[in-house]
Short mmCIF file of C-alpha atoms (C1' of nucleotides) in Angstrom, two decimals:
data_model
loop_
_atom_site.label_atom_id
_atom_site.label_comp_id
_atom_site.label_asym_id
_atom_site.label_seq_id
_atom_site.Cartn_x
_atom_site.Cartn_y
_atom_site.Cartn_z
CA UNK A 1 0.00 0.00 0.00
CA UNK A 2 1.24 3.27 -1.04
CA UNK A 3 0.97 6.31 1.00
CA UNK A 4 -0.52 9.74 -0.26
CA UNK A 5 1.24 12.80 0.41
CA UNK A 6 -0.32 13.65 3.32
CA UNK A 7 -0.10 10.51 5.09
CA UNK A 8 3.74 10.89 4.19
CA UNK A 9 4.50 14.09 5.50
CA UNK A 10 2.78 13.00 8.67
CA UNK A 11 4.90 10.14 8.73
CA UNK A 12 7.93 11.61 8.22
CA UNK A 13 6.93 14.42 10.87
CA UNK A 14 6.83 11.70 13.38
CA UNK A 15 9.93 10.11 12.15
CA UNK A 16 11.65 13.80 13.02
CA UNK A 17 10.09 14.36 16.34
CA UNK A 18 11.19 10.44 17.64
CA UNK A 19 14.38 11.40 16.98
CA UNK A 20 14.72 14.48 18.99
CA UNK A 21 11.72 13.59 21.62
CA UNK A 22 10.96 10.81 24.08
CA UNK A 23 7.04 11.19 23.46
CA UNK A 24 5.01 11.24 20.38
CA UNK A 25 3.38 15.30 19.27
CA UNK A 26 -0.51 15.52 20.06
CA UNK A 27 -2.63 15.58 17.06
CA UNK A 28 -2.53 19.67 17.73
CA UNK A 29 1.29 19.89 18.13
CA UNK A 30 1.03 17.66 14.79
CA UNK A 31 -2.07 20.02 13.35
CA UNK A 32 0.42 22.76 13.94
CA UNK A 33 3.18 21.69 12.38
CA UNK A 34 1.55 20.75 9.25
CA UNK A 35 -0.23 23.71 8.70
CA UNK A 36 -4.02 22.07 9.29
CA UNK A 37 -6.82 23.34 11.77
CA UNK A 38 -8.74 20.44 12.31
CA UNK A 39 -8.12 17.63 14.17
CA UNK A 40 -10.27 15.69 12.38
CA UNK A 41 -9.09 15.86 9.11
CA UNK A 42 -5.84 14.70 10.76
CA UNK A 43 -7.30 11.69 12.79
CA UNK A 44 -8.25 10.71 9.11
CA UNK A 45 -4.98 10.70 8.21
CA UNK A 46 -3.77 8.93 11.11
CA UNK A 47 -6.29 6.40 11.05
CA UNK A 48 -4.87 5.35 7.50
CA UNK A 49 -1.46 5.04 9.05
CA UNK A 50 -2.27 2.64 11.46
CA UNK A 51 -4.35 0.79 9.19
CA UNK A 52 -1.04 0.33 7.24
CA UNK A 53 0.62 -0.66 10.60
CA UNK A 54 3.11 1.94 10.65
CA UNK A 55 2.11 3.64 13.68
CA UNK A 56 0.30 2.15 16.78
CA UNK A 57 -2.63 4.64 18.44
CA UNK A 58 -1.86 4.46 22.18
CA UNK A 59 -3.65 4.16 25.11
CA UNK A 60 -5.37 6.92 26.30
CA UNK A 61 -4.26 10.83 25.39
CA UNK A 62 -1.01 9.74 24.52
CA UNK A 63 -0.62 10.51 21.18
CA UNK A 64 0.68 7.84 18.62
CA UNK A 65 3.90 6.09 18.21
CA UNK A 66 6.18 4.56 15.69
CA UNK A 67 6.01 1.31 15.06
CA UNK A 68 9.71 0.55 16.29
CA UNK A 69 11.12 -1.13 12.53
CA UNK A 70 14.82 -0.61 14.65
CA UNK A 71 13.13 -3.64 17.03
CA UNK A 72 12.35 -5.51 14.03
CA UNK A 73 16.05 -5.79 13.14
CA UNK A 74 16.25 -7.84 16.21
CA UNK A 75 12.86 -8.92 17.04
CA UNK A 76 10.62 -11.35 15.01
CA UNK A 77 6.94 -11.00 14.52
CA UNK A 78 4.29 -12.57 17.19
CA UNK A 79 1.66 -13.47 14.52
CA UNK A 80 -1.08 -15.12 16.80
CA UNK A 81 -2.13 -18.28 18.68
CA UNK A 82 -2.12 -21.14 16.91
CA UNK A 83 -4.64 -24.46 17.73
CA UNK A 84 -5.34 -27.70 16.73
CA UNK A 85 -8.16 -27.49 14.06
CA UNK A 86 -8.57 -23.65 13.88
CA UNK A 87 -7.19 -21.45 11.68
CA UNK A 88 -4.15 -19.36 12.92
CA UNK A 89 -5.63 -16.71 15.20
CA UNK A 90 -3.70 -13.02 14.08
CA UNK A 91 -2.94 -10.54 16.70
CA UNK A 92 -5.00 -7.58 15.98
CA UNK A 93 -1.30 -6.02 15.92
CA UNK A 94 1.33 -8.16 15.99
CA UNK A 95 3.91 -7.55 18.27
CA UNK A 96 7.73 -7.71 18.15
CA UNK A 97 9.53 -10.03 20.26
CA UNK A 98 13.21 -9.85 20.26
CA UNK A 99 14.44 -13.50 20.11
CA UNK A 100 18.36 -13.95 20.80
CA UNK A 101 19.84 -15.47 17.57
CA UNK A 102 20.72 -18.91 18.80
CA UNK A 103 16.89 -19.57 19.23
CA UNK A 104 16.40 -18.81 15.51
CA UNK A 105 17.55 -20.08 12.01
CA UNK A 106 18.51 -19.02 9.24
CA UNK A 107 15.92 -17.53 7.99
CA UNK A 108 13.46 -15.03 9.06
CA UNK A 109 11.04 -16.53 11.48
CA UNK A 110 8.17 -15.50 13.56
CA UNK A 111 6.02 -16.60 16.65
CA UNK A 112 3.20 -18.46 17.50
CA UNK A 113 1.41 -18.90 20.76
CA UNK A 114 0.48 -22.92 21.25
CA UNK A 115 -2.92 -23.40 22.53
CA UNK A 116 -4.41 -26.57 23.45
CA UNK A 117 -2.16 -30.22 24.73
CA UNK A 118 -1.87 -31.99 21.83
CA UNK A 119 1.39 -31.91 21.65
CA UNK A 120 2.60 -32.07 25.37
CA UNK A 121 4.62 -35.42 25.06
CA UNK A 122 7.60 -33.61 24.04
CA UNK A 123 6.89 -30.97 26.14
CA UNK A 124 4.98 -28.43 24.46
CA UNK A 125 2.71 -26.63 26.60
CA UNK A 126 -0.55 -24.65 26.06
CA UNK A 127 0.62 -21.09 26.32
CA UNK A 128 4.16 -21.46 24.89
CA UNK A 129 5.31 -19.57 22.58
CA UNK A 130 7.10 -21.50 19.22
CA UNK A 131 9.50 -20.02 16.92
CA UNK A 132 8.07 -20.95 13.46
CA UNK A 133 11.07 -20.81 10.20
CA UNK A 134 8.35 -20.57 7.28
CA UNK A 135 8.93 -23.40 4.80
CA UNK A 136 6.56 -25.18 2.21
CA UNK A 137 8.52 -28.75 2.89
CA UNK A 138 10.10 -30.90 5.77
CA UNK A 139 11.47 -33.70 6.43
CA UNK A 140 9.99 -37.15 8.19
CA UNK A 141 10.04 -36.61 11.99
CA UNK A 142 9.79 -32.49 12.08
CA UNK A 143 7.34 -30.83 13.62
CA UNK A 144 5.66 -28.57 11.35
CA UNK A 145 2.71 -25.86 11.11
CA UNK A 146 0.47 -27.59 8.69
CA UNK A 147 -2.66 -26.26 7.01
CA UNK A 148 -5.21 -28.75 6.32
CA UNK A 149 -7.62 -28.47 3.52
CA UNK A 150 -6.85 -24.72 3.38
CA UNK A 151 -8.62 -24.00 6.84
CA UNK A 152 -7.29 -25.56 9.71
CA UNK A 153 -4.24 -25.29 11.39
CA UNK A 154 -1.87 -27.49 13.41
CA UNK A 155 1.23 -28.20 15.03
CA UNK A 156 2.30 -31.81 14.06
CA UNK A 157 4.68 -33.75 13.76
CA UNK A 158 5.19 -34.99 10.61
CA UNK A 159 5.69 -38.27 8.60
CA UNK A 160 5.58 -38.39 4.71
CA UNK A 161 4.21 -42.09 3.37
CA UNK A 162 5.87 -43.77 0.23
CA UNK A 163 2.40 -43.46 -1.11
CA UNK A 164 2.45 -39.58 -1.11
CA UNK A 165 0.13 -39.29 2.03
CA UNK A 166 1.37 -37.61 4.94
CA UNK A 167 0.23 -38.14 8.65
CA UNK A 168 0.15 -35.53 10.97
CA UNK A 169 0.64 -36.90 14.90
CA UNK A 170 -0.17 -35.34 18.06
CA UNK A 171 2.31 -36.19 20.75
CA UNK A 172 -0.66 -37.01 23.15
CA UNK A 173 -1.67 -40.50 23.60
CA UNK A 174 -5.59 -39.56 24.05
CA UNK A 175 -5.22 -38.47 20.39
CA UNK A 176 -5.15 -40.82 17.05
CA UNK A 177 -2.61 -39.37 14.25
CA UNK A 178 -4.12 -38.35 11.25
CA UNK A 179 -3.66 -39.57 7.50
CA UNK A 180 -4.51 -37.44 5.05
CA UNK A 181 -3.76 -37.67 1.21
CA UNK A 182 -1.01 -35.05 0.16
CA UNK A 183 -2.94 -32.34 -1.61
CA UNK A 184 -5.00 -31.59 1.43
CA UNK A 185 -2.30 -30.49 3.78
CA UNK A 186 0.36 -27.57 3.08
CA UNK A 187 3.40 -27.20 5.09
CA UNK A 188 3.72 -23.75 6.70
CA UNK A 189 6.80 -23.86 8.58
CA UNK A 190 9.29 -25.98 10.79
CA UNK A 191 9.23 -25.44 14.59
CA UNK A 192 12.87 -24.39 15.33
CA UNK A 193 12.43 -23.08 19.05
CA UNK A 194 10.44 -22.51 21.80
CA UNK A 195 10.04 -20.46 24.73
CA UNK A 196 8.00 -20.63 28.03
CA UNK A 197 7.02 -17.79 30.45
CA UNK A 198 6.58 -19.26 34.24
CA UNK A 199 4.41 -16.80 36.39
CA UNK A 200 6.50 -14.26 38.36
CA UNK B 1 5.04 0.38 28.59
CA UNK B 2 5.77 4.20 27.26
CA UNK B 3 6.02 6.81 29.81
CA UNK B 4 3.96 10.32 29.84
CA UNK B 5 5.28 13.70 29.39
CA UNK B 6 5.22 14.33 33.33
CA UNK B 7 6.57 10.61 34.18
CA UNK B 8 9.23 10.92 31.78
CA UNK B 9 10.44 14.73 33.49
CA UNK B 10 10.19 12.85 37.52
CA UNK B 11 11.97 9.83 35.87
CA UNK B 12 14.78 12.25 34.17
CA UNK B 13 15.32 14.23 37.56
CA UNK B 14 15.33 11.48 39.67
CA UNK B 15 18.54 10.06 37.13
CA UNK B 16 19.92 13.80 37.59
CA UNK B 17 19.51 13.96 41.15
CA UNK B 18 21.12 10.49 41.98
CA UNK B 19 24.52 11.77 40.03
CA UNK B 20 24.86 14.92 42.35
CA UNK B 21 23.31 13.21 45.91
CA UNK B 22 22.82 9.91 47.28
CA UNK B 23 19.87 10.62 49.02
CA UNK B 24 16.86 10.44 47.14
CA UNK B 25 14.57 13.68 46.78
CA UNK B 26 11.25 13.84 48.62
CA UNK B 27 8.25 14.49 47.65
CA UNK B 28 8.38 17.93 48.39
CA UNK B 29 11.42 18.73 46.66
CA UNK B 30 10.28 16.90 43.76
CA UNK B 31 7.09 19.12 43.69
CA UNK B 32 9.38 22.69 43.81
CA UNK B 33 11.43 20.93 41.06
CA UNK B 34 8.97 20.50 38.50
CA UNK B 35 6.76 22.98 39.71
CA UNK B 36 3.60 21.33 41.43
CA UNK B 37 1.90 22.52 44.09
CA UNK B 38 0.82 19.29 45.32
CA UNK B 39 2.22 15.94 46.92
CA UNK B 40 -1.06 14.03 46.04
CA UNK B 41 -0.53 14.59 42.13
CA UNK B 42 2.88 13.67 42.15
CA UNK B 43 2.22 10.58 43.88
CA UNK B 44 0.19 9.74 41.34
CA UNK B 45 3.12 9.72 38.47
CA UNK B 46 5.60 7.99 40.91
CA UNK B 47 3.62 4.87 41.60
CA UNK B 48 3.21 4.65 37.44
CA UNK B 49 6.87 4.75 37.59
CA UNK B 50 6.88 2.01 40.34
CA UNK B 51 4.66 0.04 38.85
CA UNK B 52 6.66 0.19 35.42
CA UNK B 53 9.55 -1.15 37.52
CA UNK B 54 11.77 1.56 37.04
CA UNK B 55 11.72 3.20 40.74
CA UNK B 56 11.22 1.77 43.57
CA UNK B 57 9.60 2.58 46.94
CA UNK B 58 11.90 2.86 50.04
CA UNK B 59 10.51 2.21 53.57
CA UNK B 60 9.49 5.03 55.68
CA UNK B 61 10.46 8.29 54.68
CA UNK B 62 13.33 7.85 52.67
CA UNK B 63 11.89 8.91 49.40
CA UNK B 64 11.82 6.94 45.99
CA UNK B 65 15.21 4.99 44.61
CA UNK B 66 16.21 4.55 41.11
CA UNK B 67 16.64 0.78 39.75
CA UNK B 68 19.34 -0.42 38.64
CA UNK B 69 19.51 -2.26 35.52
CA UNK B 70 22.71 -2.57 34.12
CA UNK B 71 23.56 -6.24 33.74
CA UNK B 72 21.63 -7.14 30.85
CA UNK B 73 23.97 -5.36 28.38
CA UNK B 74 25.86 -8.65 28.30
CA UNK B 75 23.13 -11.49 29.05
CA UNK B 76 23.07 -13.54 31.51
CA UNK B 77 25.42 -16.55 32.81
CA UNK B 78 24.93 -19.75 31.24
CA UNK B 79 26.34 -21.81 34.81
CA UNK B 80 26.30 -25.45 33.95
CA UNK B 81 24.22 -28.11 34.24
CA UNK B 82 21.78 -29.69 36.65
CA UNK B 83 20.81 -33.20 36.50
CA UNK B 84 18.58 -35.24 39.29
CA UNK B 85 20.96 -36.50 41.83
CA UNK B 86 23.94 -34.37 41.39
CA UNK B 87 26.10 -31.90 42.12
CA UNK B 88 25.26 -28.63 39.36
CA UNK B 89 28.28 -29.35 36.88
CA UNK B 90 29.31 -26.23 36.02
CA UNK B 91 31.01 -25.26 32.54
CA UNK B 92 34.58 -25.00 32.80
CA UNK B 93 34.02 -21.25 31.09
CA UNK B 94 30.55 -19.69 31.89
CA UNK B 95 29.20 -19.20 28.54
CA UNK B 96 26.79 -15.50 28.67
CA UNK B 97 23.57 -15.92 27.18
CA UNK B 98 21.65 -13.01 25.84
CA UNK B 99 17.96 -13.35 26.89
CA UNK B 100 15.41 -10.90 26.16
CA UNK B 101 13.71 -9.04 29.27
CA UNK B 102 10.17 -10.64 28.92
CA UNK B 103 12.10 -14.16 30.05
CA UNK B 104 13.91 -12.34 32.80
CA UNK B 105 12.42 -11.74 36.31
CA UNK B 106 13.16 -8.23 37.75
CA UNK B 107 16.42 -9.76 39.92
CA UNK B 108 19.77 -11.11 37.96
CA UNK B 109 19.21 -14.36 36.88
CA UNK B 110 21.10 -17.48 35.36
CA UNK B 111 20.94 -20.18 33.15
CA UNK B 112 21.34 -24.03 33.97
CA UNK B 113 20.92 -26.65 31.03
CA UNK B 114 18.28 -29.69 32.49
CA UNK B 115 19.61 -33.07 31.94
CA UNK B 116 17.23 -36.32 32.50
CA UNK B 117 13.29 -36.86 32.37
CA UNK B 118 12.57 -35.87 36.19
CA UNK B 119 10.25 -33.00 34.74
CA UNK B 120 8.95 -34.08 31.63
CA UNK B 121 5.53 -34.04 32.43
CA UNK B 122 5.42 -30.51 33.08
CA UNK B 123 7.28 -30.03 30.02
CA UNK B 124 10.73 -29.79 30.68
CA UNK B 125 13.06 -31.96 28.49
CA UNK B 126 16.82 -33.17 28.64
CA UNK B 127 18.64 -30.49 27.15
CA UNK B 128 16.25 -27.45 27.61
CA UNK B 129 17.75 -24.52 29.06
CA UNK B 130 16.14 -23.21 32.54
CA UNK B 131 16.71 -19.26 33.37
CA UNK B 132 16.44 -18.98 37.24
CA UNK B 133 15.78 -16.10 39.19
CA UNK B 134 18.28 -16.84 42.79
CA UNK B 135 16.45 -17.14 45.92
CA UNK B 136 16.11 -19.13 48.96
CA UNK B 137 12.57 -19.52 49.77
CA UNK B 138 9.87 -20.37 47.49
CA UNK B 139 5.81 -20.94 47.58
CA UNK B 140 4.42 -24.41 47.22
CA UNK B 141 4.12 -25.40 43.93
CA UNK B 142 6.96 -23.02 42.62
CA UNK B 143 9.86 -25.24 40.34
CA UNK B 144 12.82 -24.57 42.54
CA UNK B 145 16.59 -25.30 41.98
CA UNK B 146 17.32 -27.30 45.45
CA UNK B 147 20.07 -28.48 47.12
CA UNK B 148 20.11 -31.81 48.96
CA UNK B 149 22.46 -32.92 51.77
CA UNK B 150 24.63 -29.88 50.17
CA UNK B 151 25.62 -32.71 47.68
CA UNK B 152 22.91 -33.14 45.12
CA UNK B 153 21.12 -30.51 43.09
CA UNK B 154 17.99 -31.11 41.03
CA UNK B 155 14.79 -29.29 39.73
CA UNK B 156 11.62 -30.20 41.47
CA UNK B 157 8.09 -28.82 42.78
CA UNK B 158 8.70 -27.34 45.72
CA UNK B 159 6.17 -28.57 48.48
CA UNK B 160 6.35 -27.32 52.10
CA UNK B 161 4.50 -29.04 54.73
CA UNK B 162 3.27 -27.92 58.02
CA UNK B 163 5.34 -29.57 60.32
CA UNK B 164 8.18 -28.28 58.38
CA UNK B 165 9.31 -30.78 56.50
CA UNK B 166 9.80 -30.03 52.69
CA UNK B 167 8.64 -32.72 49.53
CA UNK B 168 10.56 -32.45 45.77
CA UNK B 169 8.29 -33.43 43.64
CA UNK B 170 9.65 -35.11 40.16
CA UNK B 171 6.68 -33.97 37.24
CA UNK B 172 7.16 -38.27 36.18
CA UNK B 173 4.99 -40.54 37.32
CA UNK B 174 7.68 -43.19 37.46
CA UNK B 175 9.27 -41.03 40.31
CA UNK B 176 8.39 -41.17 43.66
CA UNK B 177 8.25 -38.01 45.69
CA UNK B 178 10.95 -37.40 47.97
CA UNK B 179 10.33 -35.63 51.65
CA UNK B 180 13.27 -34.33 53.87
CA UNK B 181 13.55 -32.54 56.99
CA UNK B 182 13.39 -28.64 56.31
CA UNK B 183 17.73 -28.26 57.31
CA UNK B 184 18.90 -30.86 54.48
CA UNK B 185 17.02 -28.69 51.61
CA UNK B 186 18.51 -25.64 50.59
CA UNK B 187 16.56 -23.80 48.30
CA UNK B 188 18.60 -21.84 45.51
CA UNK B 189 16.88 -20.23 42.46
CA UNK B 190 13.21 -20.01 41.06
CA UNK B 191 12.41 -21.27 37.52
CA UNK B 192 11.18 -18.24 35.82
CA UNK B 193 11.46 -19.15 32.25
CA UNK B 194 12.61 -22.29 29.69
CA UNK B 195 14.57 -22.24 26.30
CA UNK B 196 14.45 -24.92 23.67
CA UNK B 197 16.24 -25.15 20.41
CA UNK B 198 15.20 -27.79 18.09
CA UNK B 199 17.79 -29.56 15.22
CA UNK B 200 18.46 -27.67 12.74
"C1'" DT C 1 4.59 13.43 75.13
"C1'" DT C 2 3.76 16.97 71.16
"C1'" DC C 3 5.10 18.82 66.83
"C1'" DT C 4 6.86 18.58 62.22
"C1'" DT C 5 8.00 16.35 58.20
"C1'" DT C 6 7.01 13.00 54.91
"C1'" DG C 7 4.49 9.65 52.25
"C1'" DT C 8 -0.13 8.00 51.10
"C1'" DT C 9 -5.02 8.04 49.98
"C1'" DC C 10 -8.99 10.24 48.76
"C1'" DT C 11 -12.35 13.28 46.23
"C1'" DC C 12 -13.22 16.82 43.01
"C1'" DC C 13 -12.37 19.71 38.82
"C1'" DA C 14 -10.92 21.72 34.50
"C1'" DA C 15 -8.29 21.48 30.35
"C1'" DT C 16 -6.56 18.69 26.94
"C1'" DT C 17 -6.86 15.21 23.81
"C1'" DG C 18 -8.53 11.72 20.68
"C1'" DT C 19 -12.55 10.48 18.18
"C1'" DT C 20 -16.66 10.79 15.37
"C1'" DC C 21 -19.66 13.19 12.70
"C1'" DT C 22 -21.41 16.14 8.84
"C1'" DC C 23 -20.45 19.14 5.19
"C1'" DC C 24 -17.54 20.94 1.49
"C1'" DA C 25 -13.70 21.62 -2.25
"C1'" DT C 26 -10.73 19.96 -5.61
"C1'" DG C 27 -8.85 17.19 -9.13
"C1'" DC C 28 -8.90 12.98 -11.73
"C1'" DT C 29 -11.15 9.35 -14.50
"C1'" DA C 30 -14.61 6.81 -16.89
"C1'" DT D 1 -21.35 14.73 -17.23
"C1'" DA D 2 -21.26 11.63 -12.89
"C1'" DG D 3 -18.46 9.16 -9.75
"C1'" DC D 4 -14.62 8.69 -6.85
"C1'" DA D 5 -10.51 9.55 -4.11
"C1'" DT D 6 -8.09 12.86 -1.56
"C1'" DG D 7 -7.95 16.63 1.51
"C1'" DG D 8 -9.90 19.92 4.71
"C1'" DA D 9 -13.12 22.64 8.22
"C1'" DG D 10 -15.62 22.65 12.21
"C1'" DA D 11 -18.88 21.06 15.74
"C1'" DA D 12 -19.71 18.05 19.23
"C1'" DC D 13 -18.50 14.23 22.31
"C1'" DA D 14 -16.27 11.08 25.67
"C1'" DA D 15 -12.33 9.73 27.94
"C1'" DT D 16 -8.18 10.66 30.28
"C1'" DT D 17 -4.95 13.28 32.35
"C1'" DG D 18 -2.90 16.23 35.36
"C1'" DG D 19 -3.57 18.84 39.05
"C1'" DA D 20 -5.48 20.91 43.67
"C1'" DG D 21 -6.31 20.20 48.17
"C1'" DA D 22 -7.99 17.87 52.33
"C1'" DA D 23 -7.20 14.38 55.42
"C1'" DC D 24 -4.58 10.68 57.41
"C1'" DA D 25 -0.71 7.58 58.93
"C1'" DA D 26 3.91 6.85 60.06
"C1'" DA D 27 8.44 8.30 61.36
"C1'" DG D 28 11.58 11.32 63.50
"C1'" DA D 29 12.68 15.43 66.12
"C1'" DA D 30 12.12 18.46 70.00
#
DNA sequence: TTCTTTGTTCTCCAATTGTTCTCCATGCTA
DNA sequence: TAGCATGGAGAACAATTGGAGAACAAAGAA
């Protein structure tokens, strides 16, 4: 999405003031400096920003922020929860976690939260959070975010048949693996870490 | 969490005022410094700062103190590891791990890596990494780092009893639990958070 | 003890701020 | 021409903040 000129200029006004203030302008400190007298044109203009996720409305009269892109650099994406026989669940926003490198691969990953036991055999928990390295393929053995008949997704381990099938198996006894034929389940990505939050 | 305007200026003096005295300001000064006339509206902004963790609240009247934060430029010490019935083998080098905050508790923590199956049912593996917050009490049902006999160390539930007495619970049910008299267990750290890395 | 300082809690108030709404102007395109 | 996207003005609204000040509790000081 491409921004109009407006929406620009307000961007790069905010990119100017984070750099030489701790706290985001008010929408009249921004009105102000752009020349405009009504607030509400600019919430307009705001509201397109954050639509475009480049800026985050904050709590209260707070103004707005910057979505931090410098966190990004270090930080990978918290996409949503993910759980058995749903759909991945998006954040409304997703949120940057910063993930020391030895916990990630190669490639660019991002995080899911687990919901739901069935995989607590090799001790994945509901409530953890999995480092995900997107890939369409894996091998036999690797536990994968699969998508089955474009709706549902899992975390699985996987195993591919001679035959072309591939079974997806929960690591909990009180559930059966599943055999499906190969066109109706997609690999997503390879789980490559995980992390788990006790309570303080 | 993103500080306001007036939480920001109480946070910034406070920094200023611990480089010149080591006494803490009080409330009143505070007030003349940023120019309010009263005590009740400044409280307001210091418990936001107390509550963000960044100040914290002496006993009696000896004002507000600044936290400290400094150690987690470098990470945190990676010590060894622990394993059910024995001593924690520490690395010949301690190896520093860095660890973003949301794993950390508010003290200095450390790393141990878990080896054996005494946990697994809760979810902790051979091979994950633990990050443990020191201390030497815990509540019942806390994961503690405890040392037996001051010979063995190993990760259990903690469970105290009334008479005193303290049980280590193993999370596997082919593990008995283990009571001792309150003097032969020494409590050492908290589990606060878990690391796992998968094959690449 | 009594008095003073200090930190805490409470209620009340006004200004600021973000949001939503309607209405309008301009320029571009089909 | 009509339709649409962009951009703006201004009114009105609700929520939040930041602040004042009273009252109280605890800790020292006299």
């Amino acid at each position: 999405m491409t921004l109009t000129r407006r929406q620009q200029a307000i961007y790069d006004y905010l990119r100017e003031h984070a750099e030489r203030f701790t706290h985001p302008p008010t929408h009249d400190e921004l009105c102000r400096a752009l020349g405009l007298s009504s607030r509400g044109s600019l919430h307009k203009h705001i509201q397109a920003l954050v639509e475009a996720g480049l800026v985050v409305a904050q709590q209260g009269r707070q103004g707005i922020r910057l979505v931090e892109w410098e966190q990004q650099d270090t930080g990978i994406p918290h996409l949503g929860t993910i759980a058995a026989g749903r759909p991945i669940q998006a954040l409304p926003q997703p949120a940057f976690l910063p993930v020391p490198e030895f916990l990630l691969s190669r490639h660019p990953c991002y995080a899911l939260t687990v919901k739901g036991e069935s995989m607590i055999e090799v001790g994945i928990m509901d409530g953890d959070l999995v480092i995900i390295e997107p890939r369409d393929t894996a091998r036999n053995g690797e536990i994968v975010v699969a998508l089955i008949n474009n709706e549902e997704a899992t975390l699985k381990r996987l195993q591919n048949h001679h035959d072309g099938s591939v079974s997806l198996i929960a690591e909990n006894r009180n559930m059966a693996p599943l055999r499906y034929p190969a066109e109706q389940v997609q690999i997503q990505g390879v789980l490559v870490s995980l992390l788990r939050r006790y309570q303080p």
